[in-house]
Coordinates of C-alpha atoms in Angstrom, one line a residue:
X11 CA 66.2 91.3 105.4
X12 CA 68.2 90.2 108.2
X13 CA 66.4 89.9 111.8
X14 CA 68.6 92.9 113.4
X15 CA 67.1 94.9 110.7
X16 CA 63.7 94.0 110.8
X17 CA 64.0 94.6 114.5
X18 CA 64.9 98.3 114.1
X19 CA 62.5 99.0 111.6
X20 CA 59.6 98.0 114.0
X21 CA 61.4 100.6 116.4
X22 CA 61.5 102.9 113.5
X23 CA 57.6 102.6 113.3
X24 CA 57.6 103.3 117.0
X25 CA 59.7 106.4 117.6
X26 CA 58.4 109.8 117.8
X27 CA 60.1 112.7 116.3
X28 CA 62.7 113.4 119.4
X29 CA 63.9 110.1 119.4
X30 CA 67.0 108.9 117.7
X31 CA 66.4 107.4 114.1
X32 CA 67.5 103.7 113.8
X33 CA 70.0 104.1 111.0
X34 CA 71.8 106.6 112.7
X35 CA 72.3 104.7 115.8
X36 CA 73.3 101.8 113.7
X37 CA 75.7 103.9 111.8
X38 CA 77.4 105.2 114.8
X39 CA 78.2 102.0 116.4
X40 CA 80.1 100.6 112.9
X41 CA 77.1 98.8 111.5
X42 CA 77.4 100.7 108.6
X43 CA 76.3 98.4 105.6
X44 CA 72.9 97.8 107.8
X45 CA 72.6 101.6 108.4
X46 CA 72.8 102.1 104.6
X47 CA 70.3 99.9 103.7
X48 CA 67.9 100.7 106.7
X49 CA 68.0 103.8 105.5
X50 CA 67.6 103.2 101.6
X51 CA 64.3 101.6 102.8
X52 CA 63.5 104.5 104.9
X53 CA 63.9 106.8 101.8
X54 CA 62.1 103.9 98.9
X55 CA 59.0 105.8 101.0
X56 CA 59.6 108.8 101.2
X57 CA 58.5 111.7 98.5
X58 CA 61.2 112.8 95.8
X59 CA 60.8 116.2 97.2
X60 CA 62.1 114.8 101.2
X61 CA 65.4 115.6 100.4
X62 CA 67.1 115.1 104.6
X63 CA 66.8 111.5 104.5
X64 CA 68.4 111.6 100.9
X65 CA 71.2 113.5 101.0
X66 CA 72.4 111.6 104.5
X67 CA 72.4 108.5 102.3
X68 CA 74.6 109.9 99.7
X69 CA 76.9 110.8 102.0
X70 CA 76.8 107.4 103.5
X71 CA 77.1 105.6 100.4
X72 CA 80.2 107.6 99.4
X73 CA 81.8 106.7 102.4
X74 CA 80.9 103.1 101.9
X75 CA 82.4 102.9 98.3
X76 CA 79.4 102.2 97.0
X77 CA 79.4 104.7 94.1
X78 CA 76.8 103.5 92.1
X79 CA 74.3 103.2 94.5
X80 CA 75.5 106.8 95.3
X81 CA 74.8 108.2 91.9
X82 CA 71.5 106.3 91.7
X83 CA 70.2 108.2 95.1
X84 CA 71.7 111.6 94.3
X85 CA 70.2 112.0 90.6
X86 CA 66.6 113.5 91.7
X87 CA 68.5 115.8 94.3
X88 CA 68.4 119.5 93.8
X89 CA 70.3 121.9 92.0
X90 CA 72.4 122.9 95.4
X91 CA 73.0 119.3 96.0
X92 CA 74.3 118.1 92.3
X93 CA 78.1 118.5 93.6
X94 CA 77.0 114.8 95.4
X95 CA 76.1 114.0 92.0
X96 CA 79.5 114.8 90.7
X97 CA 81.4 113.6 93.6
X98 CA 79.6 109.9 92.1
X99 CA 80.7 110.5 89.1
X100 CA 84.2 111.3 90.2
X101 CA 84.9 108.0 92.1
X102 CA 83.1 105.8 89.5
X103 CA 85.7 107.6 87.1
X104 CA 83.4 109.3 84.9
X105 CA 85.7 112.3 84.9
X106 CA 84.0 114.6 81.9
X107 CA 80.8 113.6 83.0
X108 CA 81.5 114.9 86.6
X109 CA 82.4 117.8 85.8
X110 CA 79.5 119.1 84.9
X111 CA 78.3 119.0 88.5
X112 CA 81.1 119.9 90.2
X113 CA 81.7 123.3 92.2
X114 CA 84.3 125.3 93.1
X115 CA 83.8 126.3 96.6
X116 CA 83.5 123.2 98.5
X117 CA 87.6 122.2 99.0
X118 CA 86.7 118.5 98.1
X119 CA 84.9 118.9 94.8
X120 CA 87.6 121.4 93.8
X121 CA 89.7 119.1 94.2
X122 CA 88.1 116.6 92.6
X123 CA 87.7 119.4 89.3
X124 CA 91.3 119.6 89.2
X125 CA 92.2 115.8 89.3
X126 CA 89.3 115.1 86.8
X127 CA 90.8 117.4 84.4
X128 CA 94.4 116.4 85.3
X129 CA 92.9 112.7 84.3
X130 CA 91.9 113.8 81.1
X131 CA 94.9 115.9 79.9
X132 CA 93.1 119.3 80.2
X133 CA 95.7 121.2 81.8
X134 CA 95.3 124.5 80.9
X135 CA 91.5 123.8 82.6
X136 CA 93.4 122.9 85.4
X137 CA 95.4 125.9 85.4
X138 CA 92.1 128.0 85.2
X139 CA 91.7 126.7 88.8
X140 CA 95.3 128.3 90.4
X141 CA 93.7 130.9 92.1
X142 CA 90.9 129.4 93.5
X143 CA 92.8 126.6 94.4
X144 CA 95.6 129.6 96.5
X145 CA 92.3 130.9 97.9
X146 CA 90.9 127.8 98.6
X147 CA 94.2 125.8 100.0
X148 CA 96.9 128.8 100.4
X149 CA 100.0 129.1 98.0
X150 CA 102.3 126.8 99.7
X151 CA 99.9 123.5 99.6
X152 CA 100.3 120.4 98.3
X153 CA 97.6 121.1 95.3
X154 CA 99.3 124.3 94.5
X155 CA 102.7 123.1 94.4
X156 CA 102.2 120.1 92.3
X157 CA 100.0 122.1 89.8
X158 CA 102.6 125.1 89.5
X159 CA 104.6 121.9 89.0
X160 CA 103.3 120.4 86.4
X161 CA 102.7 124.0 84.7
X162 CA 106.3 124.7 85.0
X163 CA 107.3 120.9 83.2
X164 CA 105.2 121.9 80.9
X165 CA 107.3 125.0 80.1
X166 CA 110.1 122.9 80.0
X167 CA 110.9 124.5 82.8
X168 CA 112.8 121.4 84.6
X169 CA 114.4 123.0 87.7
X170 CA 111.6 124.7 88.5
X171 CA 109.4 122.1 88.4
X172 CA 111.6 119.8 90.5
X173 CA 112.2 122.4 93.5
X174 CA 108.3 122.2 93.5
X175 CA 107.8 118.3 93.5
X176 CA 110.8 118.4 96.1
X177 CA 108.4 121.0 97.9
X178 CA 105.4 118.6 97.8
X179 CA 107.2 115.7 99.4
X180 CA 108.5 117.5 102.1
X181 CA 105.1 117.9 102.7
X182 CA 103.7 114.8 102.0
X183 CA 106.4 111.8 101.1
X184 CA 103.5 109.8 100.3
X185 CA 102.5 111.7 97.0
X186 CA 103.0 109.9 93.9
X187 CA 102.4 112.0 91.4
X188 CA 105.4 114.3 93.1
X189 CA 107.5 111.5 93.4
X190 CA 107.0 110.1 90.0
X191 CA 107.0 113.8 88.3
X192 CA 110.6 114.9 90.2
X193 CA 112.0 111.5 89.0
X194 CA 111.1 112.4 85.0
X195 CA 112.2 116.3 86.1
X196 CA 115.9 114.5 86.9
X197 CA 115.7 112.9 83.7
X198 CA 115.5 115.8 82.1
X199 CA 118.1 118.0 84.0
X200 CA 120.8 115.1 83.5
X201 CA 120.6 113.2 86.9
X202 CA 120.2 109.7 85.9
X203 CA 121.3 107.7 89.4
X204 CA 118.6 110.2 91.3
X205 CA 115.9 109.6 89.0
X206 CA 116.1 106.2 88.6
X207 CA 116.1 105.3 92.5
X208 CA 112.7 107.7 92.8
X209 CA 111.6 106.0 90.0
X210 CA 112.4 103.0 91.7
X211 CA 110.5 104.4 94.7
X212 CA 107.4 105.1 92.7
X213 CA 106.9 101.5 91.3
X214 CA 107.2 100.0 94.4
X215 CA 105.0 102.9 96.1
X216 CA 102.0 102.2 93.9
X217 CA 100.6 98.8 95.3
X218 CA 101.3 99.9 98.6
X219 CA 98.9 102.6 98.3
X220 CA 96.5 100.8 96.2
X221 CA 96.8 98.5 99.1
X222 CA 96.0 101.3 101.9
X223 CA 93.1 102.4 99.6
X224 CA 91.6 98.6 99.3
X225 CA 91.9 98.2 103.3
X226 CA 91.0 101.5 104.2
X227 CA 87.8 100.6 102.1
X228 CA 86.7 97.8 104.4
X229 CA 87.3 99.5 107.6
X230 CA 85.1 102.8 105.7
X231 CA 82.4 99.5 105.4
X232 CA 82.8 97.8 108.9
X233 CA 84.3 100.1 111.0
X234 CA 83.8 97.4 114.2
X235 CA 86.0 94.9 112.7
X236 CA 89.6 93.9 114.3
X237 CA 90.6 92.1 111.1
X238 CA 90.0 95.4 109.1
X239 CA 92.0 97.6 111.6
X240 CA 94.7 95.0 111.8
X241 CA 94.7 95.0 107.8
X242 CA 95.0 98.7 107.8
X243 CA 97.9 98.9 109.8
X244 CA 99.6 96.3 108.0
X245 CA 99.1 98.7 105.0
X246 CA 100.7 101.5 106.9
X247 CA 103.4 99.6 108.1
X248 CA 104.5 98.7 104.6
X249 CA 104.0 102.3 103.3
X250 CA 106.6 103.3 106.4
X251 CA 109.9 103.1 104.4
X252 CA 108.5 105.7 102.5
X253 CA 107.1 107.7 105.3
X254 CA 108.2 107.7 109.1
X255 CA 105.0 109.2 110.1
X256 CA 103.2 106.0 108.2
X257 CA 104.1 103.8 111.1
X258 CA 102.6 106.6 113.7
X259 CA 99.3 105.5 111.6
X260 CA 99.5 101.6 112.0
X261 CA 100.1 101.9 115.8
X262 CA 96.4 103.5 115.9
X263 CA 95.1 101.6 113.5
X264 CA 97.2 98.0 115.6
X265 CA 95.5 99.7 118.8
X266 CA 92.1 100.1 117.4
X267 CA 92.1 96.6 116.7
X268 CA 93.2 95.3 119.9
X269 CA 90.7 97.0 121.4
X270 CA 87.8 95.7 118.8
X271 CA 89.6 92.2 118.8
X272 CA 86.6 89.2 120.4
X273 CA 87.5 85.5 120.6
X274 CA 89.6 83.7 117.4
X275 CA 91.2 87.9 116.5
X276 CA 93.0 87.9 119.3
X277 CA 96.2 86.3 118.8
X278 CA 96.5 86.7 115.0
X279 CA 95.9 90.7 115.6
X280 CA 99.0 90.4 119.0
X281 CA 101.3 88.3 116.7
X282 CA 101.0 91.0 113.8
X283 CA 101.5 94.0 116.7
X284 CA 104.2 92.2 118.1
X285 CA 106.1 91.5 114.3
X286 CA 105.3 95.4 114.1
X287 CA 106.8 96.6 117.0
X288 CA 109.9 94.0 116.6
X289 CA 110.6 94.3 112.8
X290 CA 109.4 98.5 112.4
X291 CA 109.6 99.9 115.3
X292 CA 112.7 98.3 116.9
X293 CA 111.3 97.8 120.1
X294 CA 112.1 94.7 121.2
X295 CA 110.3 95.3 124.9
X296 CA 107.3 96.7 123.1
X297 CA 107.3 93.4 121.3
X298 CA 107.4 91.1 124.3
X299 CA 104.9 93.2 126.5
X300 CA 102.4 93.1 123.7
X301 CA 102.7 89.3 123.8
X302 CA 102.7 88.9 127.3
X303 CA 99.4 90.8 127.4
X304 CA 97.9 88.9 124.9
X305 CA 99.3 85.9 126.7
X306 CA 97.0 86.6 129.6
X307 CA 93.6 87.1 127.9
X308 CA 94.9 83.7 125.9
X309 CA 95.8 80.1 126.1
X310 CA 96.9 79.7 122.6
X311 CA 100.8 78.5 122.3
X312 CA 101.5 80.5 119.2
X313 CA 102.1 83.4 122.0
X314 CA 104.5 81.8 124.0
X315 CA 106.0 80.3 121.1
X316 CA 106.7 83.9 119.3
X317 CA 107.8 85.0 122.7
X318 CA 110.1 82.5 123.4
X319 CA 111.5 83.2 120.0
X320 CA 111.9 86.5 120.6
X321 CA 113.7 86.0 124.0
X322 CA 116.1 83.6 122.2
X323 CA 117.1 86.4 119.6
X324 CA 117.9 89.2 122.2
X325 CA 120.3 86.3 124.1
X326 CA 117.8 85.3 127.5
X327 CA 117.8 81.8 126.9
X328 CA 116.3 81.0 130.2
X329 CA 113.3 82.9 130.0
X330 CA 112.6 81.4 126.6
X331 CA 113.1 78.0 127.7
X332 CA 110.7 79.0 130.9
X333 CA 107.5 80.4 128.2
X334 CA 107.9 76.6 125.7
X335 CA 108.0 74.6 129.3
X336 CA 104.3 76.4 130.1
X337 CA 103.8 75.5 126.0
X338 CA 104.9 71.7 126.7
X339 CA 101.9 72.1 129.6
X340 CA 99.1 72.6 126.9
X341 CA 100.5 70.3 124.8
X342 CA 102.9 67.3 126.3
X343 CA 105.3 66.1 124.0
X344 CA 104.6 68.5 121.2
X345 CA 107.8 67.5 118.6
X346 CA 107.5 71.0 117.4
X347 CA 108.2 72.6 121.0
X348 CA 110.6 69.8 122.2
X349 CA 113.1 70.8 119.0
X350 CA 112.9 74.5 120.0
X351 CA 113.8 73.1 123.4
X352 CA 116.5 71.3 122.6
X353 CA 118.3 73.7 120.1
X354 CA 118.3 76.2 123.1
X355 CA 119.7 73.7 125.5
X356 CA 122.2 72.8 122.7
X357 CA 123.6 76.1 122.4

């Protein structure tokens, strides 16, 4: 067990009722995978009928990805509590199986029912859930529209279907069961040139989001970590062609980084803002003041360098040639630096 945890256990031992319990506190500062198993020890002790402790882990675990672990916690949980149980089930794909535990009520595990039976090609069951689902969501939502959709491609009912996929991405450009299912609705209704570019669309769209899903997992694991921010917005910025609202996303997630970034993630984390603000955004200023922040908190040269790069493209020669001068500083005679140098004088 590692020391930190050790550590809090002993102030675990320590603290009276009122005081703040050590996995919690660990939790809330990003030390998530510590908090988890802090509290998985915390709960090895406790009687099967403490259920607080318990059902907290569950919830912890799900967030985590750990789904296993998850199912393993939740199966001696009361009746009220089995939709954890399903929710396990769900993630680890164990779709019949889940079902079984899954409610209605609860907008998540509804959800969950309607994908699980989508999943395994029970769509009349998921057409027993319409009005719940219009109760639950309202009648112009995303999981309304794309099951009416689906119901009405299954009528053969083509245009209909497509005006709802077309309703759903309007909504959400990012759904790629709307995308994919409006691309086969155009097959149908004749309109090949349409259907093949979303088609198109959808293959590329796929390891983007599987990509968004993986990061997004580590930053649901560790929280704290630069690297994990910066890889989440590097995952939005892909996903941006697709959705204008995606980039919105990996400026948070480029700022949330920053902010978490210590010594050694500083530079790689600016140089990906900057390429972000540059190559999505269009902002070339944004671009340059991110570096020349960065710049101050760092001597590396890679800065400067990208800077002066930058300053080339957008024609200022002279303030280009003034940042790989302070580079020729930290490192006299650098070949690398002296040919930049020279191929801006040349010009």
């Amino acid at each position: 067990m590692p020391l930190r945890t050790l550590l809090f256990c002993g102030l675990l031992l320590l603290s009276s009722p009122g005081q703040s319990k050590p996995w919690v506190e660990l939790w809330s500062v990003g030390e998530r995978a510590q908090a988890i198993q802090l509290l998985s020890e915390q709960v090895a002790q406790e009687p099967e009928s403490t259920h607080e402790n318990r059902v907290l882990l569950v919830h912890w675990q799900l967030a985590a990805a750990q789904f296993e672990g998850a199912l393993h916690t939740a199966k001696d949980l009361p009746a009220e509590q089995r939709g954890l149980r399903g929710r396990a089930l769900y993630f680890l794909g164990r779709y019949e199986e889940c079902l079984e535990f899954l409610g209605q009520e609860d907008p998540s595990e509804l959800r969950m029912r309607v994908e699980a039976h989508k999943y395994l090609g029970q769509l009349e069951q998921a057409l027993g859930l319409l009005p719940q689902l219009r109760k639950v969501f309202g009648s112009a939502s995303v999981d309304v529209l794309l099951l009416e959709a689906r119901d009405h491609q299954g009528r053969k009912q083509y245009e209909e279907a497509a005006q709802k996929f077309a309703a759903v991405r309007r909504q959400k450009p990012l759904e790629a069961e709307a995308l994919f299912g409006l691309g086969q609705c155009y097959i149908r209704l004749k309109r090949t040139q349409e259907a093949r570019t979303l088609l198109e669309s959808h293959r590329r769209l796929i390891p983007l989001l599987d990509a968004l899903d993986f990061a997004q997992r580590g930053v649901d694991i560790a929280p704290s970590s630069a690297p994990n921010q910066a890889t989440v917005a590097e995952a939005w910025q892909a996903l941006s062609e697709f959705d204008p609202q995606a980039a919105e996303h990996a400026l948070v997630a480029y700022e949330r980084a920053t902010l978490l970034a210590k010594d050694g993630e500083r530079t790689p984390i600016a140089l990906r803002l900057a390429r972000f603000h540059w190559e999505t955004m269009k902002s070339s200023e944004a671009a340059l003041s991110t570096l020349a922040k960065a710049i101050q908190l760092s001597v590396d040269p890679r800065l400067r360098v990208r800077r002066a790069d930058y300053l080339v493209e957008l024609g200022r020669p002279q303030e280009a040639l003034a940042e790989l001068r302070d580079v020729l500083v930290l490192r006299p005679g650098d070949p690398a630096i002296l040919k930049r140098i020279a191929g801006i004088q040349g010009q």
